[in-house]
JSON list of C-alpha atoms in Angstrom, two decimals:
[
{"chain": "A", "resi": 21, "resn": "UNK", "atom": "CA", "xyz": [-147.90, -66.46, -119.31]},
{"chain": "A", "resi": 22, "resn": "UNK", "atom": "CA", "xyz": [-149.46, -65.88, -115.92]},
{"chain": "A", "resi": 23, "resn": "UNK", "atom": "CA", "xyz": [-149.65, -69.05, -113.91]},
{"chain": "A", "resi": 24, "resn": "UNK", "atom": "CA", "xyz": [-149.47, -70.54, -110.46]},
{"chain": "A", "resi": 25, "resn": "UNK", "atom": "CA", "xyz": [-147.36, -73.56, -109.65]},
{"chain": "A", "resi": 26, "resn": "UNK", "atom": "CA", "xyz": [-147.91, -75.88, -106.70]},
{"chain": "A", "resi": 27, "resn": "UNK", "atom": "CA", "xyz": [-145.24, -78.13, -105.24]},
{"chain": "A", "resi": 28, "resn": "UNK", "atom": "CA", "xyz": [-144.58, -80.21, -102.16]},
{"chain": "A", "resi": 29, "resn": "UNK", "atom": "CA", "xyz": [-147.14, -82.95, -102.57]},
{"chain": "A", "resi": 30, "resn": "UNK", "atom": "CA", "xyz": [-146.33, -86.61, -102.10]},
{"chain": "A", "resi": 31, "resn": "UNK", "atom": "CA", "xyz": [-147.03, -89.77, -100.19]},
{"chain": "A", "resi": 32, "resn": "UNK", "atom": "CA", "xyz": [-147.06, -89.56, -96.42]},
{"chain": "A", "resi": 33, "resn": "UNK", "atom": "CA", "xyz": [-148.19, -91.85, -93.61]},
{"chain": "A", "resi": 34, "resn": "UNK", "atom": "CA", "xyz": [-151.14, -90.93, -91.40]},
{"chain": "A", "resi": 35, "resn": "UNK", "atom": "CA", "xyz": [-150.01, -88.47, -88.76]},
{"chain": "A", "resi": 36, "resn": "UNK", "atom": "CA", "xyz": [-147.28, -87.13, -90.98]},
{"chain": "A", "resi": 37, "resn": "UNK", "atom": "CA", "xyz": [-146.69, -83.66, -92.38]},
{"chain": "A", "resi": 38, "resn": "UNK", "atom": "CA", "xyz": [-146.23, -81.97, -95.71]},
{"chain": "A", "resi": 39, "resn": "UNK", "atom": "CA", "xyz": [-145.71, -78.36, -96.75]},
{"chain": "A", "resi": 40, "resn": "UNK", "atom": "CA", "xyz": [-147.22, -77.25, -100.00]},
{"chain": "A", "resi": 41, "resn": "UNK", "atom": "CA", "xyz": [-145.92, -74.23, -101.85]},
{"chain": "A", "resi": 42, "resn": "UNK", "atom": "CA", "xyz": [-147.66, -72.00, -104.35]},
{"chain": "A", "resi": 43, "resn": "UNK", "atom": "CA", "xyz": [-145.53, -69.69, -106.47]},
{"chain": "A", "resi": 44, "resn": "UNK", "atom": "CA", "xyz": [-146.32, -67.42, -109.37]},
{"chain": "A", "resi": 45, "resn": "UNK", "atom": "CA", "xyz": [-144.60, -66.78, -112.63]},
{"chain": "A", "resi": 46, "resn": "UNK", "atom": "CA", "xyz": [-144.93, -63.50, -114.49]},
{"chain": "A", "resi": 47, "resn": "UNK", "atom": "CA", "xyz": [-146.90, -61.67, -111.79]},
{"chain": "A", "resi": 48, "resn": "UNK", "atom": "CA", "xyz": [-146.63, -60.71, -108.15]},
{"chain": "A", "resi": 49, "resn": "UNK", "atom": "CA", "xyz": [-148.88, -62.24, -105.53]},
{"chain": "A", "resi": 50, "resn": "UNK", "atom": "CA", "xyz": [-148.80, -59.09, -103.40]},
{"chain": "A", "resi": 51, "resn": "UNK", "atom": "CA", "xyz": [-152.26, -57.94, -104.51]},
{"chain": "A", "resi": 52, "resn": "UNK", "atom": "CA", "xyz": [-153.89, -61.36, -104.47]},
{"chain": "A", "resi": 53, "resn": "UNK", "atom": "CA", "xyz": [-155.58, -63.39, -101.84]},
{"chain": "A", "resi": 54, "resn": "UNK", "atom": "CA", "xyz": [-154.51, -67.00, -102.23]},
{"chain": "A", "resi": 55, "resn": "UNK", "atom": "CA", "xyz": [-156.79, -69.92, -101.63]},
{"chain": "A", "resi": 56, "resn": "UNK", "atom": "CA", "xyz": [-156.00, -73.60, -101.33]},
{"chain": "A", "resi": 57, "resn": "UNK", "atom": "CA", "xyz": [-158.54, -76.08, -102.63]},
{"chain": "A", "resi": 58, "resn": "UNK", "atom": "CA", "xyz": [-158.58, -79.84, -102.92]},
{"chain": "A", "resi": 59, "resn": "UNK", "atom": "CA", "xyz": [-160.42, -82.43, -104.92]},
{"chain": "A", "resi": 60, "resn": "UNK", "atom": "CA", "xyz": [-160.56, -86.11, -104.12]},
{"chain": "A", "resi": 61, "resn": "UNK", "atom": "CA", "xyz": [-161.65, -88.72, -106.69]},
{"chain": "A", "resi": 62, "resn": "UNK", "atom": "CA", "xyz": [-165.40, -88.72, -107.12]},
{"chain": "A", "resi": 63, "resn": "UNK", "atom": "CA", "xyz": [-165.86, -85.65, -104.94]},
{"chain": "A", "resi": 64, "resn": "UNK", "atom": "CA", "xyz": [-166.42, -81.98, -105.59]},
{"chain": "A", "resi": 65, "resn": "UNK", "atom": "CA", "xyz": [-163.64, -79.48, -105.17]},
{"chain": "A", "resi": 66, "resn": "UNK", "atom": "CA", "xyz": [-163.65, -77.95, -101.71]},
{"chain": "A", "resi": 67, "resn": "UNK", "atom": "CA", "xyz": [-161.99, -74.95, -100.16]},
{"chain": "A", "resi": 68, "resn": "UNK", "atom": "CA", "xyz": [-159.30, -75.73, -97.61]},
{"chain": "A", "resi": 69, "resn": "UNK", "atom": "CA", "xyz": [-157.81, -72.39, -96.62]},
{"chain": "A", "resi": 70, "resn": "UNK", "atom": "CA", "xyz": [-157.33, -68.83, -97.77]},
{"chain": "A", "resi": 71, "resn": "UNK", "atom": "CA", "xyz": [-155.06, -65.93, -96.85]},
{"chain": "A", "resi": 72, "resn": "UNK", "atom": "CA", "xyz": [-155.73, -62.30, -97.67]},
{"chain": "A", "resi": 73, "resn": "UNK", "atom": "CA", "xyz": [-153.27, -59.94, -99.34]},
{"chain": "A", "resi": 74, "resn": "UNK", "atom": "CA", "xyz": [-151.71, -58.46, -96.24]},
{"chain": "A", "resi": 75, "resn": "UNK", "atom": "CA", "xyz": [-152.09, -61.56, -94.11]},
{"chain": "A", "resi": 76, "resn": "UNK", "atom": "CA", "xyz": [-154.69, -59.83, -91.96]},
{"chain": "A", "resi": 77, "resn": "UNK", "atom": "CA", "xyz": [-157.15, -62.66, -92.49]},
{"chain": "A", "resi": 78, "resn": "UNK", "atom": "CA", "xyz": [-156.79, -66.41, -92.70]},
{"chain": "A", "resi": 79, "resn": "UNK", "atom": "CA", "xyz": [-159.60, -68.87, -93.19]},
{"chain": "A", "resi": 80, "resn": "UNK", "atom": "CA", "xyz": [-159.75, -72.63, -92.73]},
{"chain": "A", "resi": 81, "resn": "UNK", "atom": "CA", "xyz": [-162.26, -75.32, -93.45]},
{"chain": "A", "resi": 82, "resn": "UNK", "atom": "CA", "xyz": [-163.53, -76.97, -90.28]},
{"chain": "A", "resi": 83, "resn": "UNK", "atom": "CA", "xyz": [-162.01, -80.26, -91.38]},
{"chain": "A", "resi": 84, "resn": "UNK", "atom": "CA", "xyz": [-158.47, -78.86, -91.28]},
{"chain": "A", "resi": 85, "resn": "UNK", "atom": "CA", "xyz": [-158.61, -76.34, -88.43]},
{"chain": "A", "resi": 86, "resn": "UNK", "atom": "CA", "xyz": [-155.86, -76.90, -85.92]},
{"chain": "A", "resi": 87, "resn": "UNK", "atom": "CA", "xyz": [-153.92, -79.10, -88.35]},
{"chain": "A", "resi": 88, "resn": "UNK", "atom": "CA", "xyz": [-153.20, -76.88, -91.36]},
{"chain": "A", "resi": 89, "resn": "UNK", "atom": "CA", "xyz": [-151.56, -73.46, -91.37]},
{"chain": "A", "resi": 90, "resn": "UNK", "atom": "CA", "xyz": [-151.50, -71.07, -94.30]},
{"chain": "A", "resi": 91, "resn": "UNK", "atom": "CA", "xyz": [-148.82, -68.40, -94.61]},
{"chain": "A", "resi": 92, "resn": "UNK", "atom": "CA", "xyz": [-147.31, -66.14, -97.21]},
{"chain": "A", "resi": 93, "resn": "UNK", "atom": "CA", "xyz": [-143.92, -64.67, -97.96]},
{"chain": "A", "resi": 94, "resn": "UNK", "atom": "CA", "xyz": [-144.35, -61.81, -100.39]},
{"chain": "A", "resi": 95, "resn": "UNK", "atom": "CA", "xyz": [-140.59, -61.36, -100.67]},
{"chain": "A", "resi": 96, "resn": "UNK", "atom": "CA", "xyz": [-140.43, -64.86, -102.15]},
{"chain": "A", "resi": 97, "resn": "UNK", "atom": "CA", "xyz": [-143.71, -64.45, -104.03]},
{"chain": "A", "resi": 98, "resn": "UNK", "atom": "CA", "xyz": [-145.01, -67.60, -102.39]},
{"chain": "A", "resi": 99, "resn": "UNK", "atom": "CA", "xyz": [-147.80, -68.94, -100.24]},
{"chain": "A", "resi": 100, "resn": "UNK", "atom": "CA", "xyz": [-147.47, -72.06, -98.15]},
{"chain": "A", "resi": 101, "resn": "UNK", "atom": "CA", "xyz": [-149.81, -74.62, -96.65]},
{"chain": "A", "resi": 102, "resn": "UNK", "atom": "CA", "xyz": [-148.29, -76.50, -93.73]},
{"chain": "A", "resi": 103, "resn": "UNK", "atom": "CA", "xyz": [-150.24, -79.69, -93.21]},
{"chain": "A", "resi": 104, "resn": "UNK", "atom": "CA", "xyz": [-149.74, -81.60, -89.97]},
{"chain": "A", "resi": 105, "resn": "UNK", "atom": "CA", "xyz": [-151.45, -84.64, -88.47]},
{"chain": "A", "resi": 106, "resn": "UNK", "atom": "CA", "xyz": [-152.50, -85.75, -91.91]},
{"chain": "A", "resi": 107, "resn": "UNK", "atom": "CA", "xyz": [-155.34, -88.21, -92.27]},
{"chain": "A", "resi": 108, "resn": "UNK", "atom": "CA", "xyz": [-156.28, -90.56, -95.11]},
{"chain": "A", "resi": 109, "resn": "UNK", "atom": "CA", "xyz": [-159.28, -88.34, -95.83]},
{"chain": "A", "resi": 110, "resn": "UNK", "atom": "CA", "xyz": [-156.87, -85.50, -96.69]},
{"chain": "A", "resi": 111, "resn": "UNK", "atom": "CA", "xyz": [-155.87, -87.43, -99.80]},
{"chain": "A", "resi": 112, "resn": "UNK", "atom": "CA", "xyz": [-156.63, -85.28, -102.83]},
{"chain": "A", "resi": 113, "resn": "UNK", "atom": "CA", "xyz": [-155.16, -83.10, -105.52]},
{"chain": "A", "resi": 114, "resn": "UNK", "atom": "CA", "xyz": [-154.43, -79.73, -103.97]},
{"chain": "A", "resi": 115, "resn": "UNK", "atom": "CA", "xyz": [-154.72, -76.53, -105.97]},
{"chain": "A", "resi": 116, "resn": "UNK", "atom": "CA", "xyz": [-153.85, -72.95, -105.22]},
{"chain": "A", "resi": 117, "resn": "UNK", "atom": "CA", "xyz": [-155.75, -70.07, -106.75]},
{"chain": "A", "resi": 118, "resn": "UNK", "atom": "CA", "xyz": [-155.39, -66.28, -106.78]},
{"chain": "A", "resi": 119, "resn": "UNK", "atom": "CA", "xyz": [-158.15, -63.71, -106.36]},
{"chain": "A", "resi": 120, "resn": "UNK", "atom": "CA", "xyz": [-157.69, -59.96, -106.34]},
{"chain": "A", "resi": 121, "resn": "UNK", "atom": "CA", "xyz": [-157.36, -58.53, -102.82]},
{"chain": "A", "resi": 122, "resn": "UNK", "atom": "CA", "xyz": [-159.67, -60.70, -100.72]},
{"chain": "A", "resi": 123, "resn": "UNK", "atom": "CA", "xyz": [-160.69, -64.28, -100.23]},
{"chain": "A", "resi": 124, "resn": "UNK", "atom": "CA", "xyz": [-163.88, -65.45, -101.91]},
{"chain": "A", "resi": 125, "resn": "UNK", "atom": "CA", "xyz": [-166.62, -67.64, -100.62]},
{"chain": "A", "resi": 126, "resn": "UNK", "atom": "CA", "xyz": [-166.36, -70.83, -102.64]},
{"chain": "A", "resi": 127, "resn": "UNK", "atom": "CA", "xyz": [-164.20, -71.14, -105.72]},
{"chain": "A", "resi": 128, "resn": "UNK", "atom": "CA", "xyz": [-165.86, -68.45, -107.84]},
{"chain": "A", "resi": 129, "resn": "UNK", "atom": "CA", "xyz": [-163.93, -65.26, -108.45]},
{"chain": "A", "resi": 130, "resn": "UNK", "atom": "CA", "xyz": [-160.43, -66.68, -108.53]},
{"chain": "A", "resi": 131, "resn": "UNK", "atom": "CA", "xyz": [-158.53, -65.40, -111.54]},
{"chain": "A", "resi": 132, "resn": "UNK", "atom": "CA", "xyz": [-155.67, -67.88, -111.72]},
{"chain": "A", "resi": 133, "resn": "UNK", "atom": "CA", "xyz": [-155.33, -71.54, -110.85]},
{"chain": "A", "resi": 134, "resn": "UNK", "atom": "CA", "xyz": [-152.42, -73.92, -110.63]},
{"chain": "A", "resi": 135, "resn": "UNK", "atom": "CA", "xyz": [-152.28, -77.40, -112.09]},
{"chain": "A", "resi": 136, "resn": "UNK", "atom": "CA", "xyz": [-152.41, -79.12, -108.73]},
{"chain": "A", "resi": 137, "resn": "UNK", "atom": "CA", "xyz": [-150.19, -81.36, -106.65]},
{"chain": "A", "resi": 138, "resn": "UNK", "atom": "CA", "xyz": [-151.15, -84.81, -105.42]},
{"chain": "A", "resi": 139, "resn": "UNK", "atom": "CA", "xyz": [-151.23, -85.51, -101.69]},
{"chain": "A", "resi": 140, "resn": "UNK", "atom": "CA", "xyz": [-151.69, -89.12, -100.65]},
{"chain": "A", "resi": 141, "resn": "UNK", "atom": "CA", "xyz": [-151.99, -90.11, -97.02]},
{"chain": "A", "resi": 142, "resn": "UNK", "atom": "CA", "xyz": [-151.67, -93.85, -96.61]},
{"chain": "A", "resi": 143, "resn": "UNK", "atom": "CA", "xyz": [-149.85, -96.45, -94.58]}
]
């Protein structure tokens, strides 16, 4: 079964850091752009970041620019989201999703989604 799996979430204090990982079972991520999305309680899902297949393009939401870094390691079949200087408003369930070749505008066009990992930023 083709699926994505997120890991690395948890509870962190404001100003802290976490690194999320997105890995795939049963297929290679080489031909997929990977997006990270998040959804907080009572809010719509929003795009956080996206990386294209060959890492030639990376995109970030304005709210995370300068704090989050997306990267990929095709040898490990994984994509990472390094989150620094975390704020309480970053609290959400974070999802990764795969789209063929290039990043999409919004969350339409992603073929596979993970189950999500909870990130809580609180003192």
